[in-house]
PDB file of C-alpha atoms in Angstrom:
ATOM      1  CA  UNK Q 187     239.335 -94.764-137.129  1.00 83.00           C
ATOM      2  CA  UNK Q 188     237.497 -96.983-135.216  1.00 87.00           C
ATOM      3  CA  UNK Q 189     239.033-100.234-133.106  1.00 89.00           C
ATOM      4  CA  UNK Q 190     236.453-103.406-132.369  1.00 89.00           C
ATOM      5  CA  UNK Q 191     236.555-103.785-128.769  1.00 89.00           C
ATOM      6  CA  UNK Q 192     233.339-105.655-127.868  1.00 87.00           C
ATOM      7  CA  UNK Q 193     235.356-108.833-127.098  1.00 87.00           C
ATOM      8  CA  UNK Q 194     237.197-107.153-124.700  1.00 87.00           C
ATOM      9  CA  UNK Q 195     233.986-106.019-123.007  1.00 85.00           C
ATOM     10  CA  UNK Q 196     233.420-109.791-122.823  1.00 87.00           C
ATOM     11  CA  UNK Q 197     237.014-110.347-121.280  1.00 88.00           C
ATOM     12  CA  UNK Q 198     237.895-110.292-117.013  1.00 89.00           C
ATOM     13  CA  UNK Q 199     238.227-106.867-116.103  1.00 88.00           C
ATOM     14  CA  UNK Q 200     242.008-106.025-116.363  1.00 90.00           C
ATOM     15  CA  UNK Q 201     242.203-107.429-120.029  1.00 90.00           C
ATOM     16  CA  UNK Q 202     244.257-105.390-121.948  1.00 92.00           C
ATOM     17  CA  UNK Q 203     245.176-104.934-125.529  1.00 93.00           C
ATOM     18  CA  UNK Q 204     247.375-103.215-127.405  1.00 94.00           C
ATOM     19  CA  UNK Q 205     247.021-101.716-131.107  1.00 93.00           C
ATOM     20  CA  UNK Q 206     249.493 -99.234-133.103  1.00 94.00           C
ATOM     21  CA  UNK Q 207     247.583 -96.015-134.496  1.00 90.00           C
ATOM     22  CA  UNK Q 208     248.587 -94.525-137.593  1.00 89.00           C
ATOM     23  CA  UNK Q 209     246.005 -91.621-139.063  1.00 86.00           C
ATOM     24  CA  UNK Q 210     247.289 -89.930-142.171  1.00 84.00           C
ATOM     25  CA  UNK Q 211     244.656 -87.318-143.030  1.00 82.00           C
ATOM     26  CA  UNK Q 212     243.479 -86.132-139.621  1.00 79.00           C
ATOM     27  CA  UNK Q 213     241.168 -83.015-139.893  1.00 81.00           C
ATOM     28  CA  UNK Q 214     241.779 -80.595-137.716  1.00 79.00           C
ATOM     29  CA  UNK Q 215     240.021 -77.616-139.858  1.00 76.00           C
ATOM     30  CA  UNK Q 216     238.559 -77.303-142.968  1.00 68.00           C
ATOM     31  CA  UNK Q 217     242.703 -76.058-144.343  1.00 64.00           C
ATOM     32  CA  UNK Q 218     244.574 -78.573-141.639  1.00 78.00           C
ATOM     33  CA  UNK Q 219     245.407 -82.144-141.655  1.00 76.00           C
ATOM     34  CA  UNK Q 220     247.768 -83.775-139.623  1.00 84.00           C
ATOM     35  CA  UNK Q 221     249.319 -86.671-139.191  1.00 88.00           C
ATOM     36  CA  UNK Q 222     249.299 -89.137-135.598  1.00 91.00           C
ATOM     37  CA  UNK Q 223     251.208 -92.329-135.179  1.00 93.00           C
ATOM     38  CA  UNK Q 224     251.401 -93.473-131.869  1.00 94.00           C
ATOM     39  CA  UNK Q 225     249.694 -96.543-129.728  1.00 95.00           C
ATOM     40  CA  UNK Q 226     246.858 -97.381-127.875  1.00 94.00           C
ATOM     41  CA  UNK Q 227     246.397 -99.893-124.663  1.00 96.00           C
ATOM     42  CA  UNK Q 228     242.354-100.436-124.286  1.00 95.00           C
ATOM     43  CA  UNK Q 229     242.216-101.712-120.420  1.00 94.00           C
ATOM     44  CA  UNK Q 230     238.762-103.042-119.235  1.00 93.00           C
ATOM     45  CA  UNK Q 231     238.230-101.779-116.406  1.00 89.00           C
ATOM     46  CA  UNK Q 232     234.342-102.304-114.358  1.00 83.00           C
ATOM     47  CA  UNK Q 233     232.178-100.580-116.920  1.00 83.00           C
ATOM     48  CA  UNK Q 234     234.141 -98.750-118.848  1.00 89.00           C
ATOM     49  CA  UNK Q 235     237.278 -99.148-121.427  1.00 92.00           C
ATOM     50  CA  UNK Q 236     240.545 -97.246-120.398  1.00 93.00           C
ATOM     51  CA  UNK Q 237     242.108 -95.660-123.476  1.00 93.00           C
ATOM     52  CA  UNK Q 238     245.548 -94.315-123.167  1.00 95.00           C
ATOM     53  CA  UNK Q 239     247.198 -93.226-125.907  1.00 94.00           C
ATOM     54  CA  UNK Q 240     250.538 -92.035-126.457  1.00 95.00           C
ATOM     55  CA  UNK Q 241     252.043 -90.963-129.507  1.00 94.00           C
ATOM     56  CA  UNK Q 242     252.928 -88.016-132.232  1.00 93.00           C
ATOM     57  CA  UNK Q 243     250.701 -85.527-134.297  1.00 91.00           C
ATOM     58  CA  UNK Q 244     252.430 -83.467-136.879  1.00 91.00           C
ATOM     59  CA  UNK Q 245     251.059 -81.096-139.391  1.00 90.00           C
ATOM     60  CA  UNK Q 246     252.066 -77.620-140.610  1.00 90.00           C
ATOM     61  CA  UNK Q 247     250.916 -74.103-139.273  1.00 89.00           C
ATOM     62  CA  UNK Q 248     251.945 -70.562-140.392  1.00 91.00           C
ATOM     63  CA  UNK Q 249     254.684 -68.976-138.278  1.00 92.00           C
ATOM     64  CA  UNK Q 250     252.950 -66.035-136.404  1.00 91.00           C
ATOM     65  CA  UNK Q 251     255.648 -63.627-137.190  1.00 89.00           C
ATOM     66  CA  UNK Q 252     256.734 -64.255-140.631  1.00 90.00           C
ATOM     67  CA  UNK Q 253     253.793 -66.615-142.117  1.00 90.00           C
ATOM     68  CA  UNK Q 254     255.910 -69.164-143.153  1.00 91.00           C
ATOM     69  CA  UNK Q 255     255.145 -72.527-143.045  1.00 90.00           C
ATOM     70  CA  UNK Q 256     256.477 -74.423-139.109  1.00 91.00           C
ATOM     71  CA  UNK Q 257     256.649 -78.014-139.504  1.00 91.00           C
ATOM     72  CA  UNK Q 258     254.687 -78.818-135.866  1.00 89.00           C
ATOM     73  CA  UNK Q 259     255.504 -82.155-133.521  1.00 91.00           C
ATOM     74  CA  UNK Q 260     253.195 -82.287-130.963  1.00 91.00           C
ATOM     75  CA  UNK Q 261     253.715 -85.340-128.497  1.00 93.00           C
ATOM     76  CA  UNK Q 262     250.250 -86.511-127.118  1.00 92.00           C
ATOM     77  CA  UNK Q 263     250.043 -88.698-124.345  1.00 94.00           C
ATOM     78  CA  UNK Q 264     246.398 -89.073-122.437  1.00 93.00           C
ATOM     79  CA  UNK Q 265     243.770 -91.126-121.140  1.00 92.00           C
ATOM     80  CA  UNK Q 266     239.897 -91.020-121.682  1.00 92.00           C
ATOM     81  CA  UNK Q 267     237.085 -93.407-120.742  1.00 92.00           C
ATOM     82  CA  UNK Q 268     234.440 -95.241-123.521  1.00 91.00           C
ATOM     83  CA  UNK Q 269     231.555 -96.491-122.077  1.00 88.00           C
ATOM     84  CA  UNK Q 270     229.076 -98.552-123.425  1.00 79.00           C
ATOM     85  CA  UNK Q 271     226.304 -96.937-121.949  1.00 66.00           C
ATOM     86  CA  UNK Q 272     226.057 -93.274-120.550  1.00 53.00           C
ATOM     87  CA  UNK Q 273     222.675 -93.315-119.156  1.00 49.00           C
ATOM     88  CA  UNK Q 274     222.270 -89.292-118.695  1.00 49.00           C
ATOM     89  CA  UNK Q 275     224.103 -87.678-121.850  1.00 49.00           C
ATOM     90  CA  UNK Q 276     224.696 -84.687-119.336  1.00 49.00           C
ATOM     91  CA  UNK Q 277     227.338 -87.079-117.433  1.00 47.00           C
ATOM     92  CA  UNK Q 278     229.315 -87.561-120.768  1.00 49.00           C
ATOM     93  CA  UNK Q 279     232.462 -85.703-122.102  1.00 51.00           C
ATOM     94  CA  UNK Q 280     233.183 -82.795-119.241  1.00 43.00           C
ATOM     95  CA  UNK Q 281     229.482 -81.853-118.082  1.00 41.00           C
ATOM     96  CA  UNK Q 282     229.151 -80.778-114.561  1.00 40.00           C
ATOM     97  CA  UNK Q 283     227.436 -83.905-112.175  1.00 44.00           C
ATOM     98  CA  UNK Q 284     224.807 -82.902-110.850  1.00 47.00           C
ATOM     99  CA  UNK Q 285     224.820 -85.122-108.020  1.00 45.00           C
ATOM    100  CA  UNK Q 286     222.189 -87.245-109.099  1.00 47.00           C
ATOM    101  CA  UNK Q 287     224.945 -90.252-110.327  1.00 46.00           C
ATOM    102  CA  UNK Q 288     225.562 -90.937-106.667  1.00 45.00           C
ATOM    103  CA  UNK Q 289     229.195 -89.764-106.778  1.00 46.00           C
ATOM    104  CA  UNK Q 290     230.254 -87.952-103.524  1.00 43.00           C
ATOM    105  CA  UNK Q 291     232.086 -85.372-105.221  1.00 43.00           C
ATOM    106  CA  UNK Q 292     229.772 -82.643-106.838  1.00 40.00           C
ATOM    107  CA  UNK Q 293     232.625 -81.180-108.623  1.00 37.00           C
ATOM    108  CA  UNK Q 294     233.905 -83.917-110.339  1.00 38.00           C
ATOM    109  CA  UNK Q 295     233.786 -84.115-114.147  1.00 39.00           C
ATOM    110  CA  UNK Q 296     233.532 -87.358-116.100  1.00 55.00           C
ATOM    111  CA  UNK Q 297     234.501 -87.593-119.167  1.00 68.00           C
ATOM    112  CA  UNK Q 298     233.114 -90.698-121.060  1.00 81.00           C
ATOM    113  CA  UNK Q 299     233.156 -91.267-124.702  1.00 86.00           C
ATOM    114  CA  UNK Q 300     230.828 -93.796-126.242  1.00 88.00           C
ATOM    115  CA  UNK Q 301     231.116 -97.047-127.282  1.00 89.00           C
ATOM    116  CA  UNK Q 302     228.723 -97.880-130.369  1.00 88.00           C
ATOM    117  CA  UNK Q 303     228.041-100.850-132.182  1.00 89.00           C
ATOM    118  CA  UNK Q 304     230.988-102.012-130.513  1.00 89.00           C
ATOM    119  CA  UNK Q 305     233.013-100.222-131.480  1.00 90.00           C
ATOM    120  CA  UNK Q 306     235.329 -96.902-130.336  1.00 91.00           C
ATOM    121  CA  UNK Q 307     235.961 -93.882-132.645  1.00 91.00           C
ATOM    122  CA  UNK Q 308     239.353 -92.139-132.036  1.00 90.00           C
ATOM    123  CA  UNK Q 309     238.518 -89.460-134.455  1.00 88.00           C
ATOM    124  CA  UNK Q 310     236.982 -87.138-132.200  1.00 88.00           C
ATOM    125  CA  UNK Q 311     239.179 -87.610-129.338  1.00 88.00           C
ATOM    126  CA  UNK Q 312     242.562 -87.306-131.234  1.00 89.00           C
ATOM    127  CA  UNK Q 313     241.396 -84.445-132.900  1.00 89.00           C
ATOM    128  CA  UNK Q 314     240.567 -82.893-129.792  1.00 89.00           C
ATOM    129  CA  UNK Q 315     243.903 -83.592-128.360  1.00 90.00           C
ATOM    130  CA  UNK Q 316     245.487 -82.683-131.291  1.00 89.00           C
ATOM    131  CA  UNK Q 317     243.581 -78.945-131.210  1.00 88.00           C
ATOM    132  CA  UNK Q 318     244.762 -78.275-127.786  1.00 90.00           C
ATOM    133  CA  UNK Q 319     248.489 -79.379-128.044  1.00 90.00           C
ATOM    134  CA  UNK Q 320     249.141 -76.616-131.231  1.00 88.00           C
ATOM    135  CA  UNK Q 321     250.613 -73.823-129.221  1.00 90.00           C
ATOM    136  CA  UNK Q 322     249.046 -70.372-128.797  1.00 90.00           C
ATOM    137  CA  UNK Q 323     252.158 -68.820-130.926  1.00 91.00           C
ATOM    138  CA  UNK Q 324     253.643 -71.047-133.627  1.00 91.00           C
ATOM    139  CA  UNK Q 325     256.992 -69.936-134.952  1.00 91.00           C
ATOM    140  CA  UNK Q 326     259.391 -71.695-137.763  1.00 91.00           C
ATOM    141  CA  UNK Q 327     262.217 -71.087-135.838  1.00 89.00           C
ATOM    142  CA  UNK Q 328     262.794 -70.093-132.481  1.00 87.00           C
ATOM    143  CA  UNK Q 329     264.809 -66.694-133.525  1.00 88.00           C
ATOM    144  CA  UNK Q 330     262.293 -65.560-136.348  1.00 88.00           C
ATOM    145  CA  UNK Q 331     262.347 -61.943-136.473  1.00 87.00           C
ATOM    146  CA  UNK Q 332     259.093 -61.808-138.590  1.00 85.00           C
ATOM    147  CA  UNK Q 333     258.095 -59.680-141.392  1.00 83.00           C
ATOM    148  CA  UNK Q 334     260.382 -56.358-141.798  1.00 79.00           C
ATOM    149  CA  UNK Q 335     257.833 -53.133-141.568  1.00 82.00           C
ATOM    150  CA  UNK Q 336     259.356 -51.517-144.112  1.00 80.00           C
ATOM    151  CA  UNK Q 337     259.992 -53.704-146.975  1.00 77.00           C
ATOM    152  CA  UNK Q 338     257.937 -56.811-145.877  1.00 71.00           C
ATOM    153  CA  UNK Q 339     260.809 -59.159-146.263  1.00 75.00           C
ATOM    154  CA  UNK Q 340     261.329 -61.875-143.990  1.00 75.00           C
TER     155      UNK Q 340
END
């Protein structure tokens, strides 16, 4: 999905916009798909585009104890920088700066996602998102008791 936002690049900085998201088939793997509907407010802001998004990815997952399907919600709600330019590609997306940027702070990570043609591509990002909100454990129900050992019934 991407969103036009090249006349907002044009716009004072503090222009902001507002669009609703709505993704149907977003891949997560090649056997998951979810769902997200949520929003987006694009801020310009210096050289860059603020992103924040807030909203709700759902898809199904097997239940780690009994491998039935558990119907997921997974509220997002996070902010991430496009910029039309990232001069060093080592600077973009969580590398390590290297100094060389003139930040101050040597430890500081920058995440910047591209702007191209543009345009932005949420794809990436809300799968991303999406990825690390599923929980380490997924279970249908919160008292599952999982597979019996002896008969293999539920």
């Amino acid at each position: 999905m991407n969103i036009e936002v090249k006349h907002l690049l044009e716009q004072a900085e503090g222009s902001s916009e507002t669009y609703p998201l709505e993704l149907a088939d977003l891949r997560i793997d090649e056997a998951t798909l979810a769902q997200f509907k949520g929003t987006i407010v694009l801020t310009h802001l210096d050289d860059f585009i603020l992103a924040q998004i807030t909203g709700e990815a759902q898809m199904d997952q097997p239940c780690h104890r009994c491998l039935q399907t558990a119907k997921l919600r997974l509220p997002l709600n996070f902010s991430r920088e496009f910029r039309a330019q990232i001069l060093n590609p080592q600077h973009a997306r969580g590398k390590q700066d290297d100094g060389e940027s003139g930040r101050n702070d040597e430890n500081e990570i920058e995440e910047a996602y591209p702007i191209r043609d543009g345009q932005i591509d949420l794809v990436p990002l809300l799968t991303e998102e999406t990825i690390a909100s599923i929980p380490f454990k997924v279970l249908c129900k919160e008292d599952c008791r999982g597979l019996c050992p002896q008969c293999g019934a539920n």
